[in-house]
Coordinates of C-alpha atoms in Angstrom, one line a residue:
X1 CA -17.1 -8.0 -18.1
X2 CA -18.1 -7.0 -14.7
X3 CA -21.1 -9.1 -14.6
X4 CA -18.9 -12.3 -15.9
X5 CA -16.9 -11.1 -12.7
X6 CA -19.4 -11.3 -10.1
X7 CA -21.0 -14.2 -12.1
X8 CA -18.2 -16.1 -11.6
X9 CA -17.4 -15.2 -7.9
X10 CA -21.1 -16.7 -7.2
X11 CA -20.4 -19.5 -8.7
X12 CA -17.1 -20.0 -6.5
X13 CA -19.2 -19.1 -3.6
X14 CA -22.0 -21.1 -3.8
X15 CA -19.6 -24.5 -5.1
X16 CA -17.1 -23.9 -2.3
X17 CA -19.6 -23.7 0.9
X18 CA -18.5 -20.3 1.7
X19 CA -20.7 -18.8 4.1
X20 CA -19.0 -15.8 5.4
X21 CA -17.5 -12.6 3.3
X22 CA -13.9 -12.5 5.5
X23 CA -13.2 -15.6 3.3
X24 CA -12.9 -13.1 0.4
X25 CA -10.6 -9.8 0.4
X26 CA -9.4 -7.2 -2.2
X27 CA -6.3 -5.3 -1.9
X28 CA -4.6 -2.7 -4.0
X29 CA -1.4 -0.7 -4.9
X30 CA -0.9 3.1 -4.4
X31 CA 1.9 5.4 -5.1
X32 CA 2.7 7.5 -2.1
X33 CA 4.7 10.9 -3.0
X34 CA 6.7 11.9 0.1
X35 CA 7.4 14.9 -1.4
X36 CA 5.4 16.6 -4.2
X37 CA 8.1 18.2 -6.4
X38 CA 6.4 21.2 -8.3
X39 CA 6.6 23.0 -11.6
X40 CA 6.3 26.5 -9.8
X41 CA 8.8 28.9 -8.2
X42 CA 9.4 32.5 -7.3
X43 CA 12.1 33.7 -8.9
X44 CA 12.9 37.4 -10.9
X45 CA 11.0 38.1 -13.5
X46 CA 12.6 37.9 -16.9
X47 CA 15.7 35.6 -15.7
X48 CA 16.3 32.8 -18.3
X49 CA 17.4 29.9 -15.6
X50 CA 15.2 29.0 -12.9
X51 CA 16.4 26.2 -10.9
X52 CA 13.3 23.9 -9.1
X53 CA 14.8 22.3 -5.7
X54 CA 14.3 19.0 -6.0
X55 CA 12.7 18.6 -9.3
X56 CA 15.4 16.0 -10.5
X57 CA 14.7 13.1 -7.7
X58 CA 10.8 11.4 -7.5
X59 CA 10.0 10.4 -4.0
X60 CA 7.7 7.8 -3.5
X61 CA 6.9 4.7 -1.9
X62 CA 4.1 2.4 -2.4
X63 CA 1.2 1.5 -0.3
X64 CA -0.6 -2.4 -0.6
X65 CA -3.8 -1.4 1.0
X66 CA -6.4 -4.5 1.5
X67 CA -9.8 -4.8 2.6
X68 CA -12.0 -8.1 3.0
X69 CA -15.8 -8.0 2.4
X70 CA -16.8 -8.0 5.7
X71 CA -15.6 -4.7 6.3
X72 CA -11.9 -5.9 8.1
X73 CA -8.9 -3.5 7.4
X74 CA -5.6 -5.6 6.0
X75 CA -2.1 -4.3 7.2
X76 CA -0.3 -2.2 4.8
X77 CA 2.4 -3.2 3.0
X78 CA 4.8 0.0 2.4
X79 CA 7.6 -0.7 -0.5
X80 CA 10.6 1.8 -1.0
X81 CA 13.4 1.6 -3.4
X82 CA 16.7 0.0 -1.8
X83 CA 18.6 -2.7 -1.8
X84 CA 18.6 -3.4 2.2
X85 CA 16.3 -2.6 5.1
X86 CA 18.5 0.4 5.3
X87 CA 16.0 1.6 2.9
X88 CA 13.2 1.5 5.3
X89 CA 12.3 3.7 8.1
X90 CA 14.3 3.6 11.2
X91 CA 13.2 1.6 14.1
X92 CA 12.6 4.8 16.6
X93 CA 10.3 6.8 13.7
X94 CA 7.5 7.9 15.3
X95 CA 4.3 5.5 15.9
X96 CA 6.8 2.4 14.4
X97 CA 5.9 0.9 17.5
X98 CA 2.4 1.1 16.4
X99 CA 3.0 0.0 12.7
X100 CA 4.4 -2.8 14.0
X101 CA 1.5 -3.9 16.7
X102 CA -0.7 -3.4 13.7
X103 CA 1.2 -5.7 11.5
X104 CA 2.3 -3.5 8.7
X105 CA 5.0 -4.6 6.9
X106 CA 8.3 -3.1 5.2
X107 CA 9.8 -4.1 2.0
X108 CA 12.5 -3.0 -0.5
X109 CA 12.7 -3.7 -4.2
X110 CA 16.1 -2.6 -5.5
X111 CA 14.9 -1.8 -9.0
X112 CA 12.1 0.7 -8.4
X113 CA 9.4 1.4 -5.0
X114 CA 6.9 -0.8 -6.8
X115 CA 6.3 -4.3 -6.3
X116 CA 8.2 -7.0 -7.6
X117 CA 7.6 -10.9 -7.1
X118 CA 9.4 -10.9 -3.7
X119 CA 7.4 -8.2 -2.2
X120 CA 4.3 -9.8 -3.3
X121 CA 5.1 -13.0 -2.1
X122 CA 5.9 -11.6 1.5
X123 CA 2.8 -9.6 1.4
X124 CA 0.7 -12.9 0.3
X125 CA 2.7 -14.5 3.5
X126 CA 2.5 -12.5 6.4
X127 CA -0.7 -10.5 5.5
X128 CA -3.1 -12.2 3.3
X129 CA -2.6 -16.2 4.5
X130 CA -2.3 -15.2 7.9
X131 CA -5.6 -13.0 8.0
X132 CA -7.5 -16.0 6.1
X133 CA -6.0 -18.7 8.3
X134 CA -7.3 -16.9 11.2
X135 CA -10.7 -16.6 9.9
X136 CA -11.1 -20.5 9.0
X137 CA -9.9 -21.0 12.5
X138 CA -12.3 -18.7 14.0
X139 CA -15.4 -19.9 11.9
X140 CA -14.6 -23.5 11.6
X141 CA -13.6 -24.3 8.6
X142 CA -11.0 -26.9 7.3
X143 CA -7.9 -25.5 7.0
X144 CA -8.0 -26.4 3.2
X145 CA -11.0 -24.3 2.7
X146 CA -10.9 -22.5 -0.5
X147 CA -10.4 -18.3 0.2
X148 CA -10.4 -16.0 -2.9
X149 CA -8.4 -12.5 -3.3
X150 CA -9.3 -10.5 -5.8
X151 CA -6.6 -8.2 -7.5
X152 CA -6.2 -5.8 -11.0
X153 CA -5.0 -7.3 -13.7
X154 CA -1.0 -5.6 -13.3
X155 CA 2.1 -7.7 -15.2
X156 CA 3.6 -8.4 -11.6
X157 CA -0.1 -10.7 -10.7
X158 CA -0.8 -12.0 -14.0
X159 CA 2.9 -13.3 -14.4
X160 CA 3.4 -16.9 -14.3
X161 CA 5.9 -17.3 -11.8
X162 CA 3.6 -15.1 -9.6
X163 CA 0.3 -17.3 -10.2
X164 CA 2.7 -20.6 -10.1
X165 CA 4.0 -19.5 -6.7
X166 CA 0.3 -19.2 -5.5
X167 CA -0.8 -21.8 -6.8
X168 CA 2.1 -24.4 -4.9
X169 CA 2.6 -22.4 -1.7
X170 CA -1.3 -22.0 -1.0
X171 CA -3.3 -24.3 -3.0
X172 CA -6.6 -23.1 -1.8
X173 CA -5.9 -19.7 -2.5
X174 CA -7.8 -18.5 -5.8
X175 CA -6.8 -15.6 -7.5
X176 CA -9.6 -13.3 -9.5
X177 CA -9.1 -10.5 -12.0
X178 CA -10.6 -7.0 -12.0
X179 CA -11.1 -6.6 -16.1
X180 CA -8.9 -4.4 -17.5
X181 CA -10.0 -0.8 -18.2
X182 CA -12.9 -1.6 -15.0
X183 CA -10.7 -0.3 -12.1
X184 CA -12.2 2.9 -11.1
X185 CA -16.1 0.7 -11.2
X186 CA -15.4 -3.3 -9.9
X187 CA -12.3 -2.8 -7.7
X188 CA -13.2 -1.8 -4.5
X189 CA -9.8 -0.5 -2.9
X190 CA -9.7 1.7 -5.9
X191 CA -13.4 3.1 -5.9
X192 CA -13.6 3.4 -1.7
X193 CA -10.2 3.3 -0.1
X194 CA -7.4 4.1 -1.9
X195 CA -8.8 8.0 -2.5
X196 CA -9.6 9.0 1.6
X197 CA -6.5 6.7 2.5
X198 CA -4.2 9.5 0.6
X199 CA -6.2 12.3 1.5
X200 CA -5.1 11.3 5.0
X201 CA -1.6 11.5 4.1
X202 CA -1.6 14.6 2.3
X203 CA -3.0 16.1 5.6
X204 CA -0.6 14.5 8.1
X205 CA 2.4 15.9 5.3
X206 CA 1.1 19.2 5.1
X207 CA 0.9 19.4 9.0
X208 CA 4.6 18.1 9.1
X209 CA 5.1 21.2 7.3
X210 CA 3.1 23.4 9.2
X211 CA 4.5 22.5 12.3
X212 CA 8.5 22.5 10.9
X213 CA 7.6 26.1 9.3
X214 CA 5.7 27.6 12.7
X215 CA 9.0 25.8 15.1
X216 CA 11.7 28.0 12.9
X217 CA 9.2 31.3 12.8
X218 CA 9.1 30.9 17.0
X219 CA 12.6 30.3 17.7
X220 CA 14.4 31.9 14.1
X221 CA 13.7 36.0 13.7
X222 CA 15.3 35.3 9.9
X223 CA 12.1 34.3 8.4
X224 CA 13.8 34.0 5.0
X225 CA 16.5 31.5 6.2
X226 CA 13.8 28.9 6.6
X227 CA 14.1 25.2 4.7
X228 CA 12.4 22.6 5.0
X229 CA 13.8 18.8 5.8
X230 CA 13.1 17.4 2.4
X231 CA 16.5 14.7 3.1
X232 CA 15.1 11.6 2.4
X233 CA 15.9 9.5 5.4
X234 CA 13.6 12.2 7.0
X235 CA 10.5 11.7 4.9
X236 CA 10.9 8.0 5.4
X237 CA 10.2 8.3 9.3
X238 CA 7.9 10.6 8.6
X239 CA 5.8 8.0 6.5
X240 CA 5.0 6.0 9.2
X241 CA 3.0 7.8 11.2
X242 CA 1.2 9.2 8.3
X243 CA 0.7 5.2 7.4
X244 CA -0.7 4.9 10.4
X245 CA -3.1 7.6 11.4
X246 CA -4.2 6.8 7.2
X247 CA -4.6 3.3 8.6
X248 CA -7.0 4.1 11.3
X249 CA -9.2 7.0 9.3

């Protein structure tokens, strides 16, 4: 199935005149735990309730990560649960400036942090047209010239009102299909970016940590009286600098 794959992406590229790989990018969808809720605690031993902080309430958020074959990085698209930009991260959370220079964009789905067809659509907007329209202008080609992102094979892409919609907003858009079951081999966000792109955040998280713990051990002699800002408002500032500085690594 992965040989049909590239078999017929030749054939697109030779019939189509494409001549440069920027006409052809990938992009992905990663969950994003702000805050890993564990099955562990201290506790005395021998008690029969044990209460876990935290352990009722999964948060996440979702990262669109994208990548064309000649190498250039995508914005992100980061997706929380809401039902208004409320939901997002404040405007002064640190290196939102940045995120914004860098064209990342912010979206809400009111049913879960996944994507729906709305958040895909913007995404498909303000990332993916944009970055090809760009690239026909700077290589001269027509600004009909066919461009092809390759996606899995999730409900949300393979959806009719999601393939309809590309196929009468951006006509020369062509949508390709990882096989099912082929992820972790033929998608290359998956095998290559999506792994040291969490990595980074789990580092930038566990030095928010770090630094909130070592602040309240230099200004608070009660060592047991520390607690950490687990409020969810909090973790959503936080996100965007570890978006970022994930961006850039």
């Amino acid at each position: 199935q992965i040989f049909e794959l590239f078999l017929r992406l030749a054939l697109w590229v030779r019939d189509t005149g494409v001549r440069h790989p920027s006409l052809i990018i990938n992009f992905d969808q990663t969950q994003v735990v702000m805050s890993d809720n564990s099955a562990h605690t201290f506790d005395v031993e021998g008690v029969k309730q044990v209460g876990i902080i935290g352990k009722e309430e999964k948060r996440a958020f979702t990262a669109v990560v994208g990548v064309s074959a000649s190498g250039d990085v995508l914005p992100t698209q980061i997706i929380f649960k809401g039902g208004s930009d409320r939901s997002l991260p404040s405007l002064n959370a640190p290196r939102r400036d940045e995120a914004s220079k860098l064209g990342f964009l912010y979206s809400w789905n009111p049913a879960t942090y996944w994507s729906d067809l709305a958040s895909m659509e913007g995404y498909f907007e303000k990332i993916i047209v944009r970055y090809f329209t760009h690239q026909k202008e700077t290589l001269g080609y027509p600004e009909d010239q066919e461009c092809t992102a390759l996606l899995d094979c999730w409900s949300v892409h393979r959806g009719k009102a999601f393939r309809r919609l590309v196929r009468i907003r951006w006509p020369w858009l062509r949508l390709r299909y990882i096989p099912g079951g082929t992820t972790g081999l033929a998608q290359p966000c998956d095998v290559g970016i999506q792994r040291p792109y969490k990595l980074s955040i789990k580092k930038s998280q566990l030095q928010d940590t770090v630094n909130e713990a070592v602040t309240h051990l230099e200004t608070n002699e009660d060592a047991s009286s520390l607690k950490l800002d687990t409020r969810i408002g909090t973790l959503r500032d936080r996100s965007v600098a570890w978006a970022v500085k994930a961006y850039h690594e």
